PDB file of C-alpha atoms and ligand atoms in Angstrom:
ATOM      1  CA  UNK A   1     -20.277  14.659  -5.898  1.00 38.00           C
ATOM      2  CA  UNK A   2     -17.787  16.832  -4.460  1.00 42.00           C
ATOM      3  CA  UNK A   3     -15.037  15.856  -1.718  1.00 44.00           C
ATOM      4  CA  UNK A   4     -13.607  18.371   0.684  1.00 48.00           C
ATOM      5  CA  UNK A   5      -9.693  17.953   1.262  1.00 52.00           C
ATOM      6  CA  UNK A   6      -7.963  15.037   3.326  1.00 49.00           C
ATOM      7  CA  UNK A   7      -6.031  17.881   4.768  1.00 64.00           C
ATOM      8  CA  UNK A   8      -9.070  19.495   6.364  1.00 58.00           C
ATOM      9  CA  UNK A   9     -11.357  17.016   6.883  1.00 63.00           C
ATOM     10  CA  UNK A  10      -9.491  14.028   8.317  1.00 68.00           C
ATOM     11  CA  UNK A  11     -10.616  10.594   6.328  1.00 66.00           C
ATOM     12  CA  UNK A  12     -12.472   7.346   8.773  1.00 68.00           C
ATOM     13  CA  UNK A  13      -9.792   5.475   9.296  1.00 67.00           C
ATOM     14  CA  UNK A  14      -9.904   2.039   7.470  1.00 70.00           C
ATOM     15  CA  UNK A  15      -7.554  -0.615   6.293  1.00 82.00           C
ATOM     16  CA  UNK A  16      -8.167   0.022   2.636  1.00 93.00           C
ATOM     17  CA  UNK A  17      -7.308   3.199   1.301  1.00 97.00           C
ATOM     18  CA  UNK A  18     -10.503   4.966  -0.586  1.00 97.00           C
ATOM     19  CA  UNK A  19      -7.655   6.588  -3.291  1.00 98.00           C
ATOM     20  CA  UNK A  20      -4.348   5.101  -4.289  1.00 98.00           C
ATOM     21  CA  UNK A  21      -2.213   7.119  -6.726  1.00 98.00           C
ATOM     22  CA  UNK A  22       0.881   5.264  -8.302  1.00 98.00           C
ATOM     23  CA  UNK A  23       4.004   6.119  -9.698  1.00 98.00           C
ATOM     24  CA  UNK A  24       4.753   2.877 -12.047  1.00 98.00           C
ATOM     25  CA  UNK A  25       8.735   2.937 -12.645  1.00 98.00           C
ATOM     26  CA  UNK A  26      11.730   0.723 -13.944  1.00 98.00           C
ATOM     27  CA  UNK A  27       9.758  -0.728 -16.650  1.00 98.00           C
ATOM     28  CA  UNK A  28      13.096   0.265 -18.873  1.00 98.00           C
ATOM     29  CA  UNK A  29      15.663  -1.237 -16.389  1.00 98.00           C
ATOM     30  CA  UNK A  30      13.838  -3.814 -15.544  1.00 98.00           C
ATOM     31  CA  UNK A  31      14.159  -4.724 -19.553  1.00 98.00           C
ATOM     32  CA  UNK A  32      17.792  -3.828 -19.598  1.00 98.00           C
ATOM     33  CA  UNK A  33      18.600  -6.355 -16.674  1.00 98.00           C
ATOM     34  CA  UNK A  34      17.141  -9.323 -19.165  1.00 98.00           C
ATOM     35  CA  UNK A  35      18.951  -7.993 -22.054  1.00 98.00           C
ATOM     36  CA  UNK A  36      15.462  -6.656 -23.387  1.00 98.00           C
ATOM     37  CA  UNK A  37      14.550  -3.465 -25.227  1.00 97.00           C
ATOM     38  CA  UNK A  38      13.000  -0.523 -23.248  1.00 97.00           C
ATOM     39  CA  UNK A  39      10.038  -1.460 -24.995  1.00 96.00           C
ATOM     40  CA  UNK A  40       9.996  -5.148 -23.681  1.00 98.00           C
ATOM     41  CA  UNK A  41       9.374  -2.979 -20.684  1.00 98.00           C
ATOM     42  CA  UNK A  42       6.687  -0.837 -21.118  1.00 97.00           C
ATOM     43  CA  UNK A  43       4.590  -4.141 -22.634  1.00 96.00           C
ATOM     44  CA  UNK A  44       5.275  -5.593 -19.762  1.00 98.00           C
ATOM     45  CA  UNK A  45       3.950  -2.744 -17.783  1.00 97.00           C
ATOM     46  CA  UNK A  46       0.540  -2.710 -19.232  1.00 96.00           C
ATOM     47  CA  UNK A  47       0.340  -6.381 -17.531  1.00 96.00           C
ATOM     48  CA  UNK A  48       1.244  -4.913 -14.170  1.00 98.00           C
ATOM     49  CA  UNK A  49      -1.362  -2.457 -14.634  1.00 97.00           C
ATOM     50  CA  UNK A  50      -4.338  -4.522 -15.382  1.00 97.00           C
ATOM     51  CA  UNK A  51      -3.641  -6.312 -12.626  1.00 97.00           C
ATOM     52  CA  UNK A  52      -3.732  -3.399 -10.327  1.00 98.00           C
ATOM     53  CA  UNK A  53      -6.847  -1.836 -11.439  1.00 98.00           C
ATOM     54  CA  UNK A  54      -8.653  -5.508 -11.016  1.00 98.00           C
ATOM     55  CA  UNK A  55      -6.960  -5.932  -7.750  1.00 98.00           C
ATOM     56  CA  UNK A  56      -7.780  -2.339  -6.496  1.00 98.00           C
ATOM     57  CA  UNK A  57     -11.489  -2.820  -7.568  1.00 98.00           C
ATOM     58  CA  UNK A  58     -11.860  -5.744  -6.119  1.00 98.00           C
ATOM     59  CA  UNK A  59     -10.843  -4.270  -3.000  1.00 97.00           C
ATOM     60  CA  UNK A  60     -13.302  -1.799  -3.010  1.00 97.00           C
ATOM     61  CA  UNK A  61     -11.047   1.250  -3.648  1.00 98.00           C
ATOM     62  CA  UNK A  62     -12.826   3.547  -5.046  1.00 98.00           C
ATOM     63  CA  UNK A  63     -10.027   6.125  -7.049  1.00 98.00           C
ATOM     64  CA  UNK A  64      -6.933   4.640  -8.630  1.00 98.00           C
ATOM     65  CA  UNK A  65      -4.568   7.447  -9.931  1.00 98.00           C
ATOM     66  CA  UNK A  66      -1.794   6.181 -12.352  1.00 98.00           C
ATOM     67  CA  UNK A  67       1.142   8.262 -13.662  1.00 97.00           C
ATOM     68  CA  UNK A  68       1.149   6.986 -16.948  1.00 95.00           C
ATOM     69  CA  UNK A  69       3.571   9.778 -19.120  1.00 96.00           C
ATOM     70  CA  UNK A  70       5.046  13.358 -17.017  1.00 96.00           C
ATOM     71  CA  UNK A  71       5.195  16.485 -18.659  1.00 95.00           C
ATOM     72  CA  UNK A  72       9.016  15.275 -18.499  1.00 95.00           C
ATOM     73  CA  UNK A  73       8.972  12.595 -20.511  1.00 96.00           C
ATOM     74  CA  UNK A  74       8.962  14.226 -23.504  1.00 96.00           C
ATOM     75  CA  UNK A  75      12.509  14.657 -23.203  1.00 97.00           C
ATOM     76  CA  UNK A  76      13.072  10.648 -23.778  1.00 97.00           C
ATOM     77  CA  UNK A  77      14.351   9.655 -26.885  1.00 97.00           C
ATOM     78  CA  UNK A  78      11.798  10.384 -29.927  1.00 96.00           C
ATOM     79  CA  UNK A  79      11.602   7.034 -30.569  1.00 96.00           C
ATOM     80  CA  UNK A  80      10.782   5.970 -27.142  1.00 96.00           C
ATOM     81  CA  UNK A  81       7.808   8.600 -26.846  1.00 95.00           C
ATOM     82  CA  UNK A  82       6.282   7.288 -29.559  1.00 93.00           C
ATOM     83  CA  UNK A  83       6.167   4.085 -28.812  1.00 95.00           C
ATOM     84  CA  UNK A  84       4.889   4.780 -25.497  1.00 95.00           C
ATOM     85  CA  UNK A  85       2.019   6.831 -27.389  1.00 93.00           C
ATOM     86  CA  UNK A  86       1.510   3.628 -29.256  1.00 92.00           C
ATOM     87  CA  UNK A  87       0.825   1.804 -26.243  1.00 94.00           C
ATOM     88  CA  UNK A  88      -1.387   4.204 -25.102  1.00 93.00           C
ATOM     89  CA  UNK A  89      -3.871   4.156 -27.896  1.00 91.00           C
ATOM     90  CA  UNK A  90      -3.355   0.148 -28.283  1.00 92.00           C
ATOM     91  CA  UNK A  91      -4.345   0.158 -24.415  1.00 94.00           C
ATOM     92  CA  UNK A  92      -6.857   2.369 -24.980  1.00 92.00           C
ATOM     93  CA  UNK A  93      -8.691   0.445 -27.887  1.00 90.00           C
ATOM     94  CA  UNK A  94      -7.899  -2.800 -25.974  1.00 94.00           C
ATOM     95  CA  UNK A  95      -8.974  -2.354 -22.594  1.00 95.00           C
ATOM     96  CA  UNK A  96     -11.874   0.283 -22.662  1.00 97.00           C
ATOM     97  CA  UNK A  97     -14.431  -2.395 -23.514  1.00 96.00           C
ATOM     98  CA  UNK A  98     -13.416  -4.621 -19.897  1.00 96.00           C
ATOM     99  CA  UNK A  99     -13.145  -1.783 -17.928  1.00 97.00           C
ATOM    100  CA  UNK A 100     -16.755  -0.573 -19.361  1.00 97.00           C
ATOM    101  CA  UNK A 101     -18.047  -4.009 -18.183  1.00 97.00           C
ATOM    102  CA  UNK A 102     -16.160  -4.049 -15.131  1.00 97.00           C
ATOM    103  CA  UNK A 103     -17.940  -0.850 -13.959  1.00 98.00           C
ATOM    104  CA  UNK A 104     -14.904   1.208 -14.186  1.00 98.00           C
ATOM    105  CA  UNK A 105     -14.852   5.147 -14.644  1.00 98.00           C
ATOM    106  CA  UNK A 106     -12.166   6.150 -16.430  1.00 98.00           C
ATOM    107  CA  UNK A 107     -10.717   9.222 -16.980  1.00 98.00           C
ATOM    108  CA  UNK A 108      -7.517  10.882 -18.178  1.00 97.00           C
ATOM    109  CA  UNK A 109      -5.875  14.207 -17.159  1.00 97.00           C
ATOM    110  CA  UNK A 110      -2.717  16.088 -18.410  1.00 96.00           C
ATOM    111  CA  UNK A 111      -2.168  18.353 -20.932  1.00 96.00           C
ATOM    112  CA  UNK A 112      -4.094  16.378 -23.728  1.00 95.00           C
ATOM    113  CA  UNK A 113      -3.752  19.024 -26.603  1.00 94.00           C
ATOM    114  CA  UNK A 114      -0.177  17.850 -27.009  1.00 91.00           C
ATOM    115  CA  UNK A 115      -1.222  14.868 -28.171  1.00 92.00           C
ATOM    116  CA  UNK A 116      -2.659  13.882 -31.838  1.00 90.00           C
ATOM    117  CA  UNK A 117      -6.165  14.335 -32.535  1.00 93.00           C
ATOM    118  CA  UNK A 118      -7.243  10.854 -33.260  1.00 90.00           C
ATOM    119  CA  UNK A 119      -6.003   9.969 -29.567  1.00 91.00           C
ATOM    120  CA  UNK A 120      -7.874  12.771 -28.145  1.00 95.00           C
ATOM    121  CA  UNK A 121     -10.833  11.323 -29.894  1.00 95.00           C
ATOM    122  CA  UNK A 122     -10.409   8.041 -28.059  1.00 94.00           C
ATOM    123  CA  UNK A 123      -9.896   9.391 -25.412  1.00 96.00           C
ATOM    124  CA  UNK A 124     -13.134  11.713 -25.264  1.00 97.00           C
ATOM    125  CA  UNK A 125     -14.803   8.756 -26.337  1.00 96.00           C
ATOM    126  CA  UNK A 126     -13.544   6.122 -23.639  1.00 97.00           C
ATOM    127  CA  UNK A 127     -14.554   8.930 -21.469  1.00 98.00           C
ATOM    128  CA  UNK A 128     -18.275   9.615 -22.141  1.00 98.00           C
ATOM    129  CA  UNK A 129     -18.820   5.796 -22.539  1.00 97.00           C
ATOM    130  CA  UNK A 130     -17.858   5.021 -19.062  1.00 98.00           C
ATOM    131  CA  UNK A 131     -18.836   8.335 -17.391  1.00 98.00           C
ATOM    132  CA  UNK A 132     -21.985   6.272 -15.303  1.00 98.00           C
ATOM    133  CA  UNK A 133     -19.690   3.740 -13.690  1.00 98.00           C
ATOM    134  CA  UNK A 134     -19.759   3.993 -10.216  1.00 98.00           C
ATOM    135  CA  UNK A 135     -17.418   0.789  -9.041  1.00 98.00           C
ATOM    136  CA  UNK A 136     -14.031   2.934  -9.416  1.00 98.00           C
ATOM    137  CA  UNK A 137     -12.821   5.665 -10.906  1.00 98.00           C
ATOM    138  CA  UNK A 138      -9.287   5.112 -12.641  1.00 98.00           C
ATOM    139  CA  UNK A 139      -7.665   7.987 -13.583  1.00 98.00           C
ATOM    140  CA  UNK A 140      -4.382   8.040 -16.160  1.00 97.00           C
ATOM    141  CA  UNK A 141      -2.334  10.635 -15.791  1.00 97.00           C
ATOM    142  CA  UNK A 142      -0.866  11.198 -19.588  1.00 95.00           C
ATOM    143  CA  UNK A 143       1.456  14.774 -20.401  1.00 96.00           C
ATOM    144  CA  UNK A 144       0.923  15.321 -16.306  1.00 97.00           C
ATOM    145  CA  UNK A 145       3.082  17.545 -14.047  1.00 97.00           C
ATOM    146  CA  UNK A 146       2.532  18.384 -10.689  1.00 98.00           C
ATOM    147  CA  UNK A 147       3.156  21.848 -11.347  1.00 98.00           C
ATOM    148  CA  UNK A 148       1.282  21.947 -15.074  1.00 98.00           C
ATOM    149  CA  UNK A 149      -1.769  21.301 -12.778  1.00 98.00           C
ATOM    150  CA  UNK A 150      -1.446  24.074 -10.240  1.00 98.00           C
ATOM    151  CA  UNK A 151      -0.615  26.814 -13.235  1.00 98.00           C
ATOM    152  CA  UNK A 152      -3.830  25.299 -15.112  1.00 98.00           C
ATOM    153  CA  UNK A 153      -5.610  25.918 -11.873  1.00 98.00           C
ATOM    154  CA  UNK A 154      -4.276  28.782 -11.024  1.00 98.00           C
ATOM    155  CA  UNK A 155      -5.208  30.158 -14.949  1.00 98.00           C
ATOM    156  CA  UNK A 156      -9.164  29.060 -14.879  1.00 98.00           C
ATOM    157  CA  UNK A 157      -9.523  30.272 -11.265  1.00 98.00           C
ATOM    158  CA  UNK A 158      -7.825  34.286 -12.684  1.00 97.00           C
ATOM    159  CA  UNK A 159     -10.542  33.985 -15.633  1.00 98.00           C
ATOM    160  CA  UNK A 160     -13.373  32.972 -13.392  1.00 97.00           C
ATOM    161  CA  UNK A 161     -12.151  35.692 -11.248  1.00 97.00           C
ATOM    162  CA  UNK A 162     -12.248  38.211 -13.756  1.00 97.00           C
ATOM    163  CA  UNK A 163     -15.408  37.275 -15.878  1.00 97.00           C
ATOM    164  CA  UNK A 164     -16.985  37.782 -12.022  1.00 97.00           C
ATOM    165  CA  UNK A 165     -15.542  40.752 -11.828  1.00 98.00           C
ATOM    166  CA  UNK A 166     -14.288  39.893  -8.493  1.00 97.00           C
ATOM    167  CA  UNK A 167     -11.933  42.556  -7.139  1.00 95.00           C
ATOM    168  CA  UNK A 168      -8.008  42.144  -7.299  1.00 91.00           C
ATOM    169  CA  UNK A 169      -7.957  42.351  -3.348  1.00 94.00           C
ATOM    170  CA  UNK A 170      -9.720  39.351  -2.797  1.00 95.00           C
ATOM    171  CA  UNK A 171      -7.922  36.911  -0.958  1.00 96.00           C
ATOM    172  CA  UNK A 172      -8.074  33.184  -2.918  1.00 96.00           C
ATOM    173  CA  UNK A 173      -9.154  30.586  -0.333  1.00 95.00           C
ATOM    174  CA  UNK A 174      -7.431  27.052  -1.027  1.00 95.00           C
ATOM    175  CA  UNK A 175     -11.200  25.960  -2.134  1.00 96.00           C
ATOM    176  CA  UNK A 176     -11.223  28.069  -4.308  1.00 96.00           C
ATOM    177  CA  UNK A 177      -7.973  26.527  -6.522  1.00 97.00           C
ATOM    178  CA  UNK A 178      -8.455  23.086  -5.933  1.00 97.00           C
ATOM    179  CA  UNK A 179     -11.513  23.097  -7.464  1.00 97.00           C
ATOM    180  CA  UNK A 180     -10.119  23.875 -10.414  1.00 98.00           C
ATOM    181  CA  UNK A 181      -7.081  21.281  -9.782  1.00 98.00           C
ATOM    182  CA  UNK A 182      -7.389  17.956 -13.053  1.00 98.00           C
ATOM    183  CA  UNK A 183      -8.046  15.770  -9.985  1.00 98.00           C
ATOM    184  CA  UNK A 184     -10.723  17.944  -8.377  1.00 98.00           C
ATOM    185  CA  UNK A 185     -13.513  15.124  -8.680  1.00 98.00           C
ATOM    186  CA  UNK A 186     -11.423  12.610  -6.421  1.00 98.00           C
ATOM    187  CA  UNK A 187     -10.581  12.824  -2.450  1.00 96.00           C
ATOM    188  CA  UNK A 188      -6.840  13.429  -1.704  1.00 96.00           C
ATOM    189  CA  UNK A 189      -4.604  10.196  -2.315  1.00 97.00           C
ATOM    190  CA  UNK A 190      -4.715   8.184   0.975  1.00 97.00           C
ATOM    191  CA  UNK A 191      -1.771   5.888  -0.473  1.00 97.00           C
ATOM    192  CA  UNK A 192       0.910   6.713  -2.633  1.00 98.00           C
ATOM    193  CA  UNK A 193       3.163   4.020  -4.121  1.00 98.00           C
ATOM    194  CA  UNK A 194       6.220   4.180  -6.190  1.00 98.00           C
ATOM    195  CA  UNK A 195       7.686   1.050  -7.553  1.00 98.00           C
ATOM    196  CA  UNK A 196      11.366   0.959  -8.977  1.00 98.00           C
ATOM    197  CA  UNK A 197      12.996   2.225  -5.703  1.00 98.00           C
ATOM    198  CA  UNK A 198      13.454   6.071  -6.338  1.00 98.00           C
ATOM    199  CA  UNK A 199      12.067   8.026  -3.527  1.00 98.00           C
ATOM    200  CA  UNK A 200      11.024  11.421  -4.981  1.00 98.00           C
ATOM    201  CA  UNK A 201       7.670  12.561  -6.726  1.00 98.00           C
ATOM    202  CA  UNK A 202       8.651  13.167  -9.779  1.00 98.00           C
ATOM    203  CA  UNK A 203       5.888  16.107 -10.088  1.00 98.00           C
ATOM    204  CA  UNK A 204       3.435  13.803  -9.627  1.00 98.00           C
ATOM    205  CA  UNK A 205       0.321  15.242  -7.968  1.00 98.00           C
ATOM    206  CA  UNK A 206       2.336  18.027  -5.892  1.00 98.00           C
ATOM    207  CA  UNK A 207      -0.994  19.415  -4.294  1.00 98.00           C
ATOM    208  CA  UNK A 208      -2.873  16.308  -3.423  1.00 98.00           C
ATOM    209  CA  UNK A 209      -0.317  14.357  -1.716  1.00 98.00           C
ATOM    210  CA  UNK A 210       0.058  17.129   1.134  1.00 96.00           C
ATOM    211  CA  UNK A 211      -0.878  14.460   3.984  1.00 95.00           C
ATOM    212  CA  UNK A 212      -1.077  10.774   1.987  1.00 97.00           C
ATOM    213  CA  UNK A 213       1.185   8.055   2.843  1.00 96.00           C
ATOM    214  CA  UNK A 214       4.310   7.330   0.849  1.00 98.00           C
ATOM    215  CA  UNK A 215       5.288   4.121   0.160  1.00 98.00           C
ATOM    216  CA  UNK A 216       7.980   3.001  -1.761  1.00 98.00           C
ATOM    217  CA  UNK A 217       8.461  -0.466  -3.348  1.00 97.00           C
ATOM    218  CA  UNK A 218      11.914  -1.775  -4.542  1.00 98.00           C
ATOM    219  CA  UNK A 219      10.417  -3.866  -7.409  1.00 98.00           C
ATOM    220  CA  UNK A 220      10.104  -2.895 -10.956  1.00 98.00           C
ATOM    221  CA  UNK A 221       6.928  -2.005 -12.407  1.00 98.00           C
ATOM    222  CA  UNK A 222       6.432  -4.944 -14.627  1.00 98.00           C
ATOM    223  CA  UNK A 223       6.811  -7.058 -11.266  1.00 98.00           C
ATOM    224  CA  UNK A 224       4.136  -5.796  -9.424  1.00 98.00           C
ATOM    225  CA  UNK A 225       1.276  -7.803  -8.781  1.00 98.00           C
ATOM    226  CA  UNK A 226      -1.461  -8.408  -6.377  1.00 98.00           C
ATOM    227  CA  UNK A 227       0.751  -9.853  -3.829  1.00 98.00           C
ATOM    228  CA  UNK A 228       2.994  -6.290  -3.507  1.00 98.00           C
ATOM    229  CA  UNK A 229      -0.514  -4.692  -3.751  1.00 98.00           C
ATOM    230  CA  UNK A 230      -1.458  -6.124  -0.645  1.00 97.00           C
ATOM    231  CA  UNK A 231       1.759  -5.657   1.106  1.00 97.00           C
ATOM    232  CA  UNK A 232       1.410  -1.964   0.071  1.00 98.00           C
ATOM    233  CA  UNK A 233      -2.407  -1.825   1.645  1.00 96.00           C
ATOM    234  CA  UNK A 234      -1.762  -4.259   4.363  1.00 95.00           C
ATOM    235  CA  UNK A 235       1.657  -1.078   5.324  1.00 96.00           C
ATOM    236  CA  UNK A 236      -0.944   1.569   4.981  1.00 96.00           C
ATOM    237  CA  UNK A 237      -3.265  -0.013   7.615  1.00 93.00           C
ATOM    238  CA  UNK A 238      -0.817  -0.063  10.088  1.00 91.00           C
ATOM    239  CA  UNK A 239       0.000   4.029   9.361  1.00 91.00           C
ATOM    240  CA  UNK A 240      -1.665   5.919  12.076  1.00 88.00           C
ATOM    241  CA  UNK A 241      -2.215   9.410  10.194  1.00 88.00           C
ATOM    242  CA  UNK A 242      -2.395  12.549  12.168  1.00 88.00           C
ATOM    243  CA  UNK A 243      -2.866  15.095  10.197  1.00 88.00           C
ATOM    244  CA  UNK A 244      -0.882  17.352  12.584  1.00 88.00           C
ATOM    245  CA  UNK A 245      -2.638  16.113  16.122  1.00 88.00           C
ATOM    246  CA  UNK A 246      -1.304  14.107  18.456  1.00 90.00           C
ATOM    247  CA  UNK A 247      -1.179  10.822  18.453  1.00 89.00           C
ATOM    248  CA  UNK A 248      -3.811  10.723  21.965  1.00 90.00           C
ATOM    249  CA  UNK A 249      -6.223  13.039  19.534  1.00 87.00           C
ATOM    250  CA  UNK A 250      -5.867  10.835  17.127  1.00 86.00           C
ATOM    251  CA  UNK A 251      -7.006   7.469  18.563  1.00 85.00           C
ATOM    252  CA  UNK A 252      -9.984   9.535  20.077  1.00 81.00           C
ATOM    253  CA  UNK A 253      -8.785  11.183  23.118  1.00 68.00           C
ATOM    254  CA  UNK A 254      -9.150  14.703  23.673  1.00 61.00           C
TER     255      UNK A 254
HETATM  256  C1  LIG B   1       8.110   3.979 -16.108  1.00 83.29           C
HETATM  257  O1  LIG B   1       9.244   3.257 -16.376  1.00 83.29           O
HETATM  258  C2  LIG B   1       7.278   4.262 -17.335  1.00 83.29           C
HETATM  259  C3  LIG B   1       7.302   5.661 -17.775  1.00 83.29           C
HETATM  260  C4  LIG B   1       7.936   6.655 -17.225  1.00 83.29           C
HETATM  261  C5  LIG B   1       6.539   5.964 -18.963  1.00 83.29           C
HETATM  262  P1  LIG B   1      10.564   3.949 -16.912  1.00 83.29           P
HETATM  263  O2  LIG B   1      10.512   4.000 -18.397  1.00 83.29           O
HETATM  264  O3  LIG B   1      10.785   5.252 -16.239  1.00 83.29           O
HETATM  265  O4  LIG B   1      11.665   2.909 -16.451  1.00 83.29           O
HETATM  266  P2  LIG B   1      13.080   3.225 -15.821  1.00 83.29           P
HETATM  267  O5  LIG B   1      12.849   4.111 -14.627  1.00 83.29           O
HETATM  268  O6  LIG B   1      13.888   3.911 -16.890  1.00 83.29           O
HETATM  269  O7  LIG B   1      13.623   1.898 -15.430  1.00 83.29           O
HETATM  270  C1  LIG B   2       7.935   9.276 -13.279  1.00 83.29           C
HETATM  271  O1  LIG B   2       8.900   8.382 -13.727  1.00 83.29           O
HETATM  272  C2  LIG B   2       6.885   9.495 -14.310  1.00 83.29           C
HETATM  273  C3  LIG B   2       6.066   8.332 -14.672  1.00 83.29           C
HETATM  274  C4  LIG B   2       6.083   7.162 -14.101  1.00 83.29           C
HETATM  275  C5  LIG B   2       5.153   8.576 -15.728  1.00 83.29           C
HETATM  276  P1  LIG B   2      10.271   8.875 -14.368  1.00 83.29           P
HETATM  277  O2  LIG B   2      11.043   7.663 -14.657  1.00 83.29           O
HETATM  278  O3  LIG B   2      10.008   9.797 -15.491  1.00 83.29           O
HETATM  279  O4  LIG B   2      10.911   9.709 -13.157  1.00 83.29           O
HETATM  280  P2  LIG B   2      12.398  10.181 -12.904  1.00 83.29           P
HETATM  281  O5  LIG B   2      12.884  10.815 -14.173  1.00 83.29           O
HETATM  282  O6  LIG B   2      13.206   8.983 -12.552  1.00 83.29           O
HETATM  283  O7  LIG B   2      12.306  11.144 -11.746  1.00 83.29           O
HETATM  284 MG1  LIG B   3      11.817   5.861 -14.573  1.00 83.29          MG
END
């Protein structure tokens, strides 16, 4: 199945977004403010996300996108990456079986090869097991940058190019890279949250969320639940997106 761009093609308008993408932050201060470890945190956080995949499924959305670990992170203290790895693979081991019987896709894109190889096992494996699900497609974004994603693009389109031996001159249509974008199998992100009050992207998905809906919620991650998740879709419904018409265009006049 392939989707063109939200940019181009303009998406039926509808109260509940098709694709959400998340940025989940202040899982650390929300730890520090109860005189918790970071890591008291990120536990926490795992919570907040099981809840949001149930409560997006049972929705009917069909892509949930969650920023799990940037291509920044790295520069957290060692022992904070690693325990964030740990989570990862616990979740991982923990989860895959529910989301399996829950009809969940689920998929994973970043730079994986940073990663150890037993994790890129599992996560191959969680992969292929739930590649037939059709309910909803969750995708973790793990060693993900915004701009990682365009330069990987950007790479497989110049080999492509040049095992086609097409010439030099050619002019690359924006088809022609997004294809090749980690996210390439989704629609654009109708609704983008971002929990932990910072406004800014972060280098989340710097391509996709050309014409999606920001919204940004002053709770920390661990405190989201489906109550903010509805307040968040229930915003969205009352957006009236434009896509660069008018606003007489857009409620169907000419
Ligand atoms: C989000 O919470 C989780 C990750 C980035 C992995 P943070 O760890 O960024 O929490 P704050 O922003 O420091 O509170
Ligand atoms: C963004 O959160 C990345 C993830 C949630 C994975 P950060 O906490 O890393 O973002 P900054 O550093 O505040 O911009
Ligand atoms: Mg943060």
């Amino acid at each position: 199945m392939s989707f063109t761009s939200s940019t181009q093609s303009v998406p039926a308008a509808g109260a509940i977004p098709r694709h959400i993408a998340v940025i989940l932050d202040g899982n650390g201060r929300w730890a520090t403010r109860r005189h918790l470890p970071r890591a008291a945190g990120h536990r926490k956080g795992v919570e907040a996300v099981r809840a949001t995949v149930e409560g997006c499924a049972r929705r009917g959305v069909e892509f949930l996108t969650l920023f799990a670990f940037s291509s920044e992170n790295w520069r957290r203290p060692a022992e904070e990456v690693s325990l964030l790895m740990r989570l990862f693979l616990s979740a991982l081991q923990r989860e895959v079986t529910q989301l399996h019987r829950n009809g969940i896709r689920l998929r994973i894109v970043g730079d994986l090869s940073r990663f150890e190889p037993r994790l890129q096992k599992m996560i191959a494996d969680a992969e292929a097991r739930t590649a037939g699900n059709t309910r909803m497609t969750l995708t973790i974004c793990a060693n993900y940058g915004g701009r990682w994603d365009i330069m990987q693009a950007t790479n497989a389109l110049l080999r492509q190019r040049a095992a086609q031996g097409v010439p030099l001159d050619q002019p690359v249509a924006e088809d022609d890279l997004s294809r090749h974008l980690s996210l390439a199998y989704a629609p654009e992100p109708d609704l983008f949250i971002r929990t932990g009050g910072e406004q800014r992207i972060s280098n989340f998905l710097l391509w996709q969320l050309a014409y999606t809906e920001l919204y940004f919620c002053e709770c920390f991650w661990p405190e989201f639940n489906d109550q903010r998740l509805e307040e968040a879709i229930q915003w969205y419904g009352q957006r009236e997106r434009r896509f660069g018409r008018t606003s007489v265009q857009t409620r169907g006049g000419s």
